[in-house]
Amino acid sequence: MLAPTLPDDADVALRVRGLVTGFGSETLHRGLDLDVRRGEVLGLVGGSGSGKSVLMRAIIGLQPVRAGTVQIMGQDGLNGDGAAQRHLRRQWGVMFQDGALFSGLTVAENIQVPMREFLALPEDVMAALAATRLRQVGLPPEAGAKYPSELSGGMRKRAGLARALALDPPLLFLDEPTAGLDPISAAAFDALIRLLAETLGLTLFLITHDLDTLIAICDRVAVLGDGRVLACGTVDELRGFAHPWVQHYFGGPRGRAALETRG
Amino acid sequence: MGSSIGWDQAEDGSARARLAGRLTIDDVAELAAALAAVPPAAPGLVIDLAGVTAIDTAGAWAVNSAVTRWQAAGHAACITGAAPAIDRLVQALCTPPPPAPTRPDTGNPLAARVARIGAAVLAQIDNIGAFLAFLGQTLLVLGASLVGRRRLRWHGVVHQAEAIGVNALGIIALLLFLVGLVVAQQGAVQLRQFGAEVFTVNLIGRATTRELGILLTAIMVAGRSGSAFAAQIGAMKLNQEVDALKTIGLDPIEVLVVPRVIACSLMLLGLAFYGGLWALVGGGLFVWAELAMPPAAYLARLQEVIMMSDFVVGMVKAPVFGFIIAIMGCFHGFQVTGNAESVGRRTTQAVVEAIFVVIVFDAFFAVFFSALGYN
């Protein structure tokens, strides 16, 4: 029931099988399996150093993989020629932890980068779409003409999300979307992500340490440990999962508080 | 094109746009143009989304902006027939935001140019002021460190000395060896016309020990280490490491600048001497091969022509150049603000200004030592 894999005929956006990664003589992931359903919000949790970010980087092709397969929207994510890789990059948006905005471009230009790369749109349409994106992620219109260094951390995250969403990709990767935000901003960001996921029909893969985020927006949660996905299920299912780290995670004071406020 | 549009008349006489297919960002430009093709007119607009199978933010923007345009012209406009999921996205994005500028507003281009020139002049004046302040601070801390009133971080000095000096031994040797060779070769060609080939040794000896050897070594160190200082300190500044040093109670000048300044001055002294030797080796090799002057004769001749003053002038200049390179690199590192682009700009400035000031000082030294009679 808490298996990380779904039946082969399930409609999955992302399928990882037997993934092995490592650095030097160290092996980080040892045959990791994971499935993400189309249209679901999957949260990935795990202790520090358990390889959450590396898993994300391996899936999106930034980290060399030693063995295993990654299928994204039914397409081989690790191999493939230039055209296939390009098509794949059109399918996903990635939001890095601190936004990773291009510091030499304004926020609006950052949002337009994927549009310029993949489409030939008139300038006025791109400007209007960038303004729409800014509104969608809750940034004021004047933020578009600012440079990333002029924004606060929370605004940079929103701008990073706006760029990740620029082409309305069906699959969105978020690395710690609420880390470093105050609780009010974090809650607003959670609501925003949930709204976008519902209105745009996105599949979301998000790494987070934030229990409130997990409980508020995730359909399922995958727990990473010992180089593989220990368990994957709803928060309620995971609370009954007998693994010390998982018990500690959801049963600790923070976990209990987050679960209580859910009511 | 994944979408199609057809115009007809609704029952009440409104213009009706029947949209079908996928309204996505791939052909949003065509969609927006097609919707704008019919100008707003009474009694109004109906957009029928019954045939739409998929929509994204861009498609919703195009539909909504058509509605807004008709409403702004004083006509009724509505959207009908959308499937629930599509309707929800369209509703969520209703009333598209007003167009916002993509870049900061610069105003009148002429005024902006004048303002930019003025700002550049002011920035340069600020820069000079900041540099003098930095120089003063560094000299104070350096003085205090040297007389023992402040801690001198020998660990840092040794570490920097390795990076500046030891790691540059190979490239400096190669560079100066080739320079010695070229000076000898070019000199020999010219002096042959007067039958004075033997004076090639004078040329090699004096040019490399007094001027070329020192200057080229300094330029090499500015390129290798001056740039590294600016980039390292700049990156530390962006990463708030400099702020962290201050809050722990460490003086960034003492920790970052003084070891680099001391190491760079000492290492340039050593490298200039070492580089000069290699230039003499390069020149000697040429003289041996082409002019058939054996090494022993070459050495004896060198001892005759190189005056002690040449050597002293060179060795006095070297640490000064090292100081200039280090102080320029560190200063520009500390001036980094904001973003990665600033690190690149400051690194370039550090190298260019260091080389410029080194050459200016070289000219100054030339006049100065001539006036003192060290010819």
XYZ file of C-alpha atoms in Angstrom:
638
model
C 0.000 0.000 0.000
C 2.917 2.276 0.766
C 4.958 0.983 -2.141
C 6.735 3.736 -4.074
C 5.691 2.187 -7.378
C 2.309 2.189 -9.048
C 0.918 -0.521 -11.350
C 2.452 -0.467 -14.824
C -0.807 0.626 -16.413
C -1.225 3.665 -14.105
C -1.228 7.071 -15.761
C 2.120 8.421 -14.555
C 3.867 11.658 -15.375
C 7.165 10.500 -13.958
C 8.514 6.991 -13.526
C 11.906 6.256 -11.962
C 13.245 2.702 -11.875
C 16.417 1.331 -10.320
C 18.112 4.711 -10.105
C 21.700 4.610 -8.859
C 23.681 7.794 -8.304
C 26.763 8.650 -6.325
C 29.795 10.812 -5.945
C 33.231 9.273 -6.273
C 33.314 6.051 -4.294
C 30.113 6.889 -2.433
C 26.743 5.602 -3.577
C 23.806 7.834 -2.712
C 20.770 6.219 -4.333
C 20.802 2.421 -4.511
C 18.165 1.300 -6.985
C 15.541 3.898 -6.258
C 11.979 3.418 -7.603
C 9.330 6.134 -7.688
C 6.152 6.915 -9.595
C 4.307 10.205 -9.777
C 0.745 10.148 -11.065
C -0.319 12.620 -13.690
C -1.959 15.601 -12.008
C -0.904 14.807 -8.464
C 1.154 16.815 -6.023
C 3.951 14.647 -4.663
C 6.058 15.806 -1.751
C 9.538 14.387 -1.212
C 10.890 14.369 2.324
C 13.970 12.915 3.928
C 16.718 13.781 6.351
C 19.503 16.167 5.405
C 21.925 14.423 3.096
C 19.451 11.739 2.097
C 19.724 12.885 -1.517
C 16.472 14.737 -2.155
C 18.002 17.481 -4.251
C 20.299 15.020 -5.999
C 17.272 12.913 -6.930
C 15.621 15.951 -8.457
C 18.797 16.880 -10.277
C 19.145 13.321 -11.583
C 15.575 13.347 -12.887
C 16.022 16.643 -14.709
C 19.366 15.572 -16.131
C 21.741 17.767 -14.134
C 23.337 14.874 -12.263
C 24.987 11.911 -13.994
C 23.189 8.646 -13.304
C 25.063 5.369 -12.863
C 22.175 3.053 -13.572
C 18.424 3.048 -13.884
C 15.786 4.671 -16.043
C 13.741 7.844 -15.816
C 10.564 8.235 -17.848
C 8.993 11.646 -18.072
C 5.580 11.874 -19.722
C 6.308 8.488 -21.262
C 9.594 9.650 -22.735
C 13.082 8.465 -21.826
C 14.493 11.227 -19.662
C 18.144 10.206 -19.551
C 18.979 9.384 -23.144
C 17.709 10.676 -26.422
C 18.965 12.952 -29.150
C 18.957 16.746 -29.113
C 15.418 17.139 -30.399
C 14.024 14.703 -27.843
C 15.888 16.425 -25.025
C 14.594 19.772 -26.193
C 11.052 18.456 -26.304
C 11.536 17.116 -22.796
C 12.690 20.477 -21.460
C 9.520 21.985 -22.828
C 7.543 19.558 -20.623
C 8.858 20.678 -17.279
C 9.499 23.768 -15.247
C 12.042 23.861 -12.444
C 12.126 26.236 -9.521
C 15.431 26.234 -7.669
C 15.740 26.997 -4.005
C 16.655 30.644 -4.274
C 14.949 31.194 -7.602
C 18.192 30.941 -9.634
C 17.060 33.974 -11.592
C 19.479 35.301 -14.198
C 20.955 38.243 -12.356
C 21.665 40.292 -15.471
C 18.032 40.291 -16.601
C 14.974 41.913 -15.089
C 12.258 39.707 -13.625
C 10.031 40.152 -16.691
C 12.936 39.273 -18.989
C 13.678 36.226 -16.847
C 10.104 35.048 -17.378
C 10.455 35.649 -21.111
C 13.648 33.589 -21.489
C 11.847 30.244 -22.065
C 9.363 31.952 -24.417
C 12.177 33.402 -26.498
C 13.971 30.060 -26.566
C 11.049 27.891 -27.615
C 8.571 30.207 -29.358
C 8.583 33.192 -31.647
C 6.104 35.529 -30.013
C 5.680 39.268 -30.634
C 7.223 41.473 -27.932
C 3.875 42.905 -26.792
C 2.390 39.435 -26.322
C 5.437 38.329 -24.303
C 5.234 41.455 -22.167
C 1.531 40.818 -21.537
C 2.152 37.158 -20.717
C 4.964 38.097 -18.335
C 2.623 40.571 -16.626
C -0.015 37.838 -16.364
C 2.518 35.495 -14.795
C 3.552 38.130 -12.280
C -0.069 38.582 -11.289
C -0.523 34.813 -11.123
C 2.323 34.338 -8.645
C 1.233 37.360 -6.637
C 3.931 39.866 -7.543
C 3.091 43.530 -8.149
C 3.312 44.693 -11.795
C 6.247 47.006 -11.074
C 8.351 44.014 -9.964
C 8.708 43.063 -13.640
C 11.159 45.855 -14.384
C 13.301 45.146 -11.331
C 16.496 43.133 -11.199
C 16.633 40.017 -8.989
C 19.094 41.680 -6.606
C 16.460 44.338 -5.862
C 13.915 41.778 -4.659
C 13.433 40.143 -1.277
C 13.959 36.394 -0.888
C 10.240 35.662 -0.990
C 9.755 37.758 -4.104
C 12.666 35.989 -5.770
C 11.020 32.652 -5.070
C 7.798 33.873 -6.624
C 9.693 35.200 -9.622
C 11.467 31.842 -9.927
C 8.099 30.130 -9.888
C 6.829 32.528 -12.552
C 9.772 31.627 -14.786
C 9.263 27.909 -14.173
C 5.634 28.347 -15.224
C 6.428 30.499 -18.258
C 5.427 27.883 -20.822
C 2.689 26.224 -18.725
C 4.651 22.984 -18.439
C 2.603 19.972 -17.377
C 5.272 18.957 -14.847
C 6.754 21.258 -12.266
C 9.736 20.592 -9.971
C 10.007 22.745 -6.884
C 13.046 22.630 -4.582
C 12.065 23.775 -1.099
C 9.469 26.304 -2.253
C 8.735 27.643 1.222
C 12.185 27.432 2.854
C 13.211 30.770 4.248
C 9.775 32.352 4.041
C 7.898 33.698 7.027
C 4.890 31.562 8.035
C 2.371 33.941 6.467
C 4.232 34.096 3.160
C 4.802 30.352 3.287
C 1.090 29.686 3.760
C 0.278 32.076 0.927
C 2.840 30.316 -1.262
C 1.292 26.946 -0.433
C -2.145 28.246 -1.399
C -0.717 29.672 -4.611
C 0.926 26.392 -5.589
C -2.245 24.451 -4.847
C -4.337 26.903 -6.881
C -1.949 26.724 -9.820
C -1.828 22.943 -9.636
C -5.616 22.782 -9.718
C -6.305 25.417 -12.350
C -3.467 24.446 -14.648
C -3.760 20.704 -14.025
C -0.065 20.482 -13.119
C 1.851 17.510 -11.864
C 4.011 18.735 -9.015
C 7.160 17.203 -7.620
C 8.234 19.172 -4.608
C 11.037 18.797 -2.123
C 10.208 20.239 1.226
C 10.996 20.140 4.922
C 7.894 22.121 5.702
C 5.304 19.872 7.367
C 2.597 22.477 6.839
C 3.292 22.429 3.116
C 3.153 18.648 3.052
C -0.162 18.559 4.815
C -1.682 21.514 2.987
C -0.900 20.717 -0.621
C 0.515 17.239 -1.148
C -1.641 14.393 -2.396
C 1.062 11.898 -1.565
C 4.367 12.057 0.249
C 7.459 10.006 -0.585
C 10.000 9.401 2.157
C 13.607 9.101 1.065
C 16.085 7.161 3.160
C 18.804 4.505 2.904
C 19.251 5.346 -0.771
C 15.703 4.522 -1.818
C 12.100 5.577 -1.331
C 11.117 3.983 1.976
C 7.422 4.596 1.588
C 5.026 6.662 -0.433
C 1.459 7.474 0.541
C -0.814 10.064 2.067
C 0.253 11.751 5.273
C -2.256 9.668 7.248
C -0.972 6.431 5.762
C 2.618 7.387 6.502
C 1.858 8.082 10.161
C 1.110 4.411 10.508
C 4.342 3.393 8.805
C 6.721 1.694 11.198
C 10.058 3.257 10.382
C 11.881 5.175 13.098
C 12.661 8.205 10.942
C 9.082 8.459 9.634
C 7.658 8.040 13.139
C 9.993 10.685 14.432
C 9.184 13.000 11.563
C 5.411 12.963 11.877
C 5.300 12.138 15.592
C 7.690 14.862 16.738
C 6.395 18.113 18.251
C 6.441 19.945 14.925
C 4.727 17.112 13.101
C 2.014 16.849 15.737
C 1.463 20.602 15.714
C 1.128 20.666 11.953
C -1.290 17.759 11.978
C -3.377 19.317 14.723
C -3.784 22.654 12.972
C -5.135 20.757 10.006
C -8.126 20.094 12.302
C -2.104 25.485 -35.547
C -3.786 23.652 -32.692
C -6.724 26.018 -32.432
C -9.311 27.366 -34.834
C -11.595 30.363 -34.775
C -14.829 31.082 -36.626
C -16.946 34.229 -36.476
C -20.733 34.370 -36.761
C -23.734 36.244 -35.364
C -25.396 35.274 -32.106
C -29.206 35.415 -31.753
C -29.142 38.939 -30.321
C -26.909 40.220 -33.082
C -23.660 40.075 -31.089
C -20.485 39.019 -32.804
C -19.714 35.485 -31.779
C -16.242 33.922 -31.866
C -16.328 30.146 -31.859
C -13.009 28.846 -30.595
C -11.998 25.221 -30.859
C -8.982 23.045 -30.235
C -6.038 23.742 -27.949
C -5.617 27.332 -26.827
C -2.000 27.173 -25.697
C 1.060 29.358 -25.704
C 2.313 27.740 -28.928
C -0.110 29.737 -31.034
C -1.234 32.424 -28.662
C 0.035 35.134 -31.009
C -2.235 33.944 -33.820
C -5.132 33.579 -31.406
C -4.693 37.092 -30.020
C -4.415 38.521 -33.543
C -7.534 36.637 -34.702
C -9.526 37.897 -31.730
C -8.316 41.438 -32.360
C -9.249 41.217 -36.066
C -12.895 42.130 -35.384
C -13.122 45.641 -33.934
C -15.420 46.201 -30.921
C -18.957 47.067 -32.073
C -22.525 47.102 -30.667
C -24.213 45.149 -29.354
C -21.360 43.032 -28.036
C -19.116 39.978 -28.135
C -19.714 36.378 -27.234
C -16.764 34.034 -27.042
C -17.864 30.430 -27.306
C -15.353 28.012 -25.807
C -17.496 24.900 -26.299
C -15.046 23.368 -28.751
C -11.948 24.045 -26.668
C -10.164 20.910 -25.504
C -7.291 22.461 -23.571
C -6.261 25.872 -22.417
C -3.288 27.312 -20.592
C -2.515 30.636 -19.015
C -1.557 32.204 -22.323
C -4.805 31.081 -23.983
C -6.823 32.359 -21.049
C -4.955 35.644 -21.271
C -5.830 36.018 -24.976
C -9.534 35.279 -24.367
C -9.724 37.541 -21.360
C -7.919 40.418 -22.993
C -10.413 40.313 -25.908
C -13.253 40.515 -23.384
C -11.571 43.392 -21.574
C -10.987 45.266 -24.815
C -14.653 45.064 -25.799
C -15.779 46.040 -22.333
C -13.398 49.005 -22.353
C -15.026 50.117 -25.614
C -18.393 50.129 -23.840
C -19.849 46.905 -25.201
C -21.038 43.774 -23.524
C -18.715 40.785 -23.689
C -19.042 37.338 -22.220
C -17.607 33.853 -22.386
C -19.886 30.854 -22.798
C -19.782 27.148 -23.190
C -16.504 26.507 -21.396
C -16.010 23.150 -19.723
C -15.681 23.479 -15.908
C -11.918 23.035 -15.747
C -11.370 25.507 -18.569
C -13.848 27.967 -17.114
C -12.030 27.886 -13.794
C -8.689 28.902 -15.293
C -10.306 31.601 -17.431
C -12.138 32.968 -14.407
C -9.020 32.851 -12.259
C -7.257 35.080 -14.758
C -10.118 37.456 -15.601
C -9.202 41.126 -15.956
C -5.697 40.761 -17.355
C -3.199 43.053 -15.666
C -2.365 46.338 -17.372
C 0.786 46.202 -19.459
C 3.809 46.676 -17.236
C 7.274 47.752 -18.366
C 9.786 44.972 -18.921
C 12.809 47.134 -18.164
C 13.318 50.011 -15.746
C 12.072 53.281 -17.243
C 15.005 55.393 -18.432
C 12.973 58.419 -19.613
C 14.157 60.793 -22.319
C 17.125 59.139 -24.119
C 19.167 62.348 -24.288
C 18.579 63.159 -20.634
C 19.290 59.543 -19.785
C 22.652 59.730 -21.599
C 23.609 62.942 -19.818
C 22.484 61.399 -16.537
C 24.553 58.321 -17.264
C 27.677 60.386 -17.957
C 27.083 62.353 -14.766
C 26.513 59.188 -12.790
C 29.698 57.662 -14.221
C 31.736 60.741 -13.207
C 30.237 60.707 -9.715
C 30.798 56.967 -9.446
C 34.438 57.449 -10.469
C 34.901 60.171 -7.829
C 33.245 57.912 -5.270
C 35.492 55.123 -6.435
C 38.616 57.213 -5.883
C 37.388 58.251 -2.450
C 36.562 54.672 -1.542
C 39.943 53.540 -2.830
C 41.827 56.108 -0.753
C 39.825 55.083 2.310
C 40.573 51.436 1.602
C 44.254 52.184 1.042
C 44.442 54.096 4.303
C 42.690 51.357 6.240
C 44.932 48.717 4.751
C 48.111 50.678 5.508
C 46.970 51.211 9.104
C 46.226 47.540 9.634
C 49.361 46.516 7.770
C 51.488 48.840 9.888
C 49.878 47.630 13.092
C 50.407 44.019 12.007
C 54.062 44.585 11.149
C 54.898 46.247 14.472
C 53.009 43.531 16.320
C 50.055 45.557 17.601
C 47.749 43.367 15.553
C 47.817 39.723 14.754
C 49.605 38.854 11.537
C 48.037 35.792 9.984
C 51.066 33.848 8.823
C 48.900 30.933 7.818
C 47.059 33.135 5.325
C 50.293 34.681 4.100
C 51.838 31.277 3.411
C 48.687 30.008 1.727
C 48.512 33.059 -0.529
C 52.242 32.899 -1.216
C 51.793 29.400 -2.536
C 48.935 30.460 -4.819
C 50.654 33.616 -6.054
C 54.250 32.487 -6.209
C 54.883 28.778 -6.135
C 52.009 27.904 -8.447
C 53.178 30.532 -10.954
C 56.754 29.248 -11.223
C 56.112 27.234 -14.380
C 54.279 29.867 -16.370
C 56.662 32.686 -15.334
C 59.677 30.595 -16.299
C 58.248 29.817 -19.718
C 57.154 33.398 -20.357
C 60.418 35.063 -19.365
C 62.532 32.394 -21.071
C 60.756 33.179 -24.346
C 61.017 36.921 -23.769
C 64.770 36.609 -23.223
C 65.033 34.601 -26.407
C 63.055 37.117 -28.440
C 64.942 40.139 -27.081
C 68.224 38.458 -27.946
C 67.087 37.481 -31.411
C 65.651 40.900 -32.318
C 68.633 42.691 -30.778
C 71.098 40.515 -32.661
C 69.387 41.249 -35.985
C 69.644 45.003 -35.450
C 73.124 45.044 -33.937
C 74.503 42.858 -36.719
C 74.066 45.804 -39.090
C 76.714 47.648 -37.106
C 78.834 44.590 -36.593
C 78.143 44.959 -32.881
C 76.501 41.614 -32.260
C 78.466 41.177 -29.082
C 76.432 43.995 -27.506
C 73.392 41.749 -27.657
C 74.470 40.615 -24.198
C 74.251 44.182 -22.891
C 70.762 44.457 -24.293
C 69.609 41.198 -22.712
C 71.230 41.934 -19.389
C 70.015 45.472 -18.892
C 66.566 45.249 -20.518
C 65.462 42.158 -18.623
C 66.876 42.837 -15.162
C 65.792 46.440 -14.998
C 62.570 46.711 -17.030
C 61.081 43.885 -19.056
C 61.519 41.049 -16.606
C 59.917 42.959 -13.731
C 57.119 44.439 -15.816
C 56.116 41.212 -17.534
C 56.203 39.306 -14.263
C 53.970 41.956 -12.715
C 51.520 41.779 -15.642
C 51.412 38.001 -15.346
C 50.762 38.160 -11.600
C 48.072 40.824 -12.112
C 46.349 38.518 -14.575
C 46.734 35.405 -12.425
C 46.382 36.638 -8.873
C 44.911 40.160 -9.020
C 41.890 38.743 -10.793
C 41.704 35.881 -8.301
C 41.704 38.313 -5.345
C 38.856 40.348 -6.830
C 36.803 37.265 -7.695
C 37.414 35.480 -4.361
C 36.604 38.477 -2.193
C 33.717 39.455 -4.483
C 32.172 36.004 -4.201
C 32.669 36.076 -0.428
C 30.945 39.453 -0.328
C 27.965 38.162 -2.331
C 27.793 35.102 -0.105
C 27.776 37.366 2.983
C 30.982 35.750 4.205
C 32.494 39.194 4.676
C 29.522 40.173 6.845
C 29.963 36.937 8.790
C 33.622 37.804 9.448
C 32.625 41.206 10.803
C 29.941 39.823 13.099
C 32.367 37.277 14.548
C 34.650 40.197 15.326
C 37.276 39.615 12.667
C 38.459 42.538 10.608
C 38.102 41.632 6.901
C 41.089 43.849 6.108
C 43.221 41.955 8.607
C 42.004 38.527 7.540
C 41.636 38.938 3.789
C 43.668 41.908 2.621
C 46.845 42.062 4.701
C 47.938 38.455 4.018
C 47.360 38.955 0.304
C 49.251 42.246 0.240
C 52.236 40.849 2.123
C 52.299 37.616 0.141
C 51.912 39.384 -3.199
C 54.687 41.902 -2.457
C 57.130 39.231 -1.307
C 56.248 36.806 -4.050
C 56.552 39.400 -6.794
C 60.028 40.164 -5.479
C 60.912 36.493 -5.705
C 59.179 35.907 -9.009
C 60.818 38.956 -10.619
C 64.278 37.684 -9.614
C 63.438 34.173 -10.756
C 61.856 35.427 -13.998
C 64.886 37.603 -14.695
C 67.140 34.543 -14.389
C 65.023 32.681 -16.909
C 65.165 35.616 -19.317
C 68.962 35.521 -19.036
C 68.875 31.781 -19.675
C 66.690 32.278 -22.763
C 68.943 35.043 -24.076
C 72.055 33.029 -23.283
C 70.742 30.038 -25.174
C 70.191 32.195 -28.248
C 73.628 33.791 -27.960
C 75.215 30.378 -27.612
C 73.375 28.873 -30.565
C 73.460 31.803 -32.972
C 76.453 33.886 -31.986
C 78.579 30.944 -30.843
C 79.308 32.565 -27.495
C 79.838 29.815 -24.918
C 77.944 30.053 -21.605
C 81.077 30.831 -19.600
C 81.872 33.828 -21.808
C 78.245 34.894 -21.700
C 78.238 34.855 -17.902
C 81.505 36.758 -17.681
C 80.161 39.358 -20.086
C 76.909 39.646 -18.135
C 78.839 40.382 -14.966
C 80.579 43.218 -16.756
C 77.493 44.837 -18.262
C 74.794 44.458 -15.615
C 75.410 47.083 -13.012
C 74.382 46.543 -9.446
C 72.068 49.552 -9.818
C 70.053 47.752 -12.524
C 69.475 44.868 -10.211
C 68.629 47.110 -7.239
C 66.196 49.221 -9.290
C 64.431 46.070 -10.446
C 64.228 44.606 -6.972
C 62.931 47.875 -5.497
C 60.175 48.068 -8.077
C 58.971 44.487 -7.752
C 57.447 44.611 -4.242
C 55.820 47.962 -5.020
C 54.170 46.433 -8.059
C 53.091 43.468 -5.967
C 51.520 45.822 -3.442
C 49.645 47.668 -6.213
C 48.318 44.440 -7.730
C 47.130 43.076 -4.388
C 45.528 46.295 -3.222
C 43.695 46.777 -6.536
C 42.419 43.205 -6.553
C 41.233 43.331 -2.943
C 39.684 46.788 -3.333
C 37.605 45.776 -6.331
C 36.605 42.566 -4.581
C 35.193 44.597 -1.712
C 33.362 46.881 -4.149
C 31.259 43.971 -5.484
C 27.566 44.392 -4.822
C 24.399 42.751 -6.026
C 24.994 40.079 -8.599
C 27.377 37.798 -10.438
C 27.805 40.345 -13.219
C 29.330 42.748 -10.733
C 31.997 40.165 -9.839
C 32.990 39.917 -13.491
C 33.086 43.681 -13.972
C 35.146 44.260 -10.829
C 37.564 41.467 -11.715
C 38.188 43.037 -15.107
C 38.626 46.441 -13.514
C 41.042 45.042 -10.948
C 43.329 43.611 -13.624
C 43.114 46.570 -16.008
C 43.701 49.161 -13.298
C 46.462 47.143 -11.668
C 48.379 46.872 -14.955
C 47.737 50.538 -15.719
C 48.977 51.721 -12.340
C 51.954 49.369 -12.503
C 53.026 50.902 -15.821
C 52.492 54.441 -14.523
C 54.664 53.628 -11.512
C 57.239 52.038 -13.782
C 57.497 55.295 -15.731
C 57.750 57.197 -12.482
C 60.521 54.927 -11.232
C 62.410 55.326 -14.518
C 62.466 59.111 -14.154
C 63.100 58.943 -10.424
C 66.107 56.631 -10.603
C 67.570 58.514 -13.565
C 67.365 61.713 -11.544
C 69.172 59.925 -8.721
C 71.889 58.952 -11.154
C 71.247 55.207 -11.262
C 71.704 54.820 -14.965
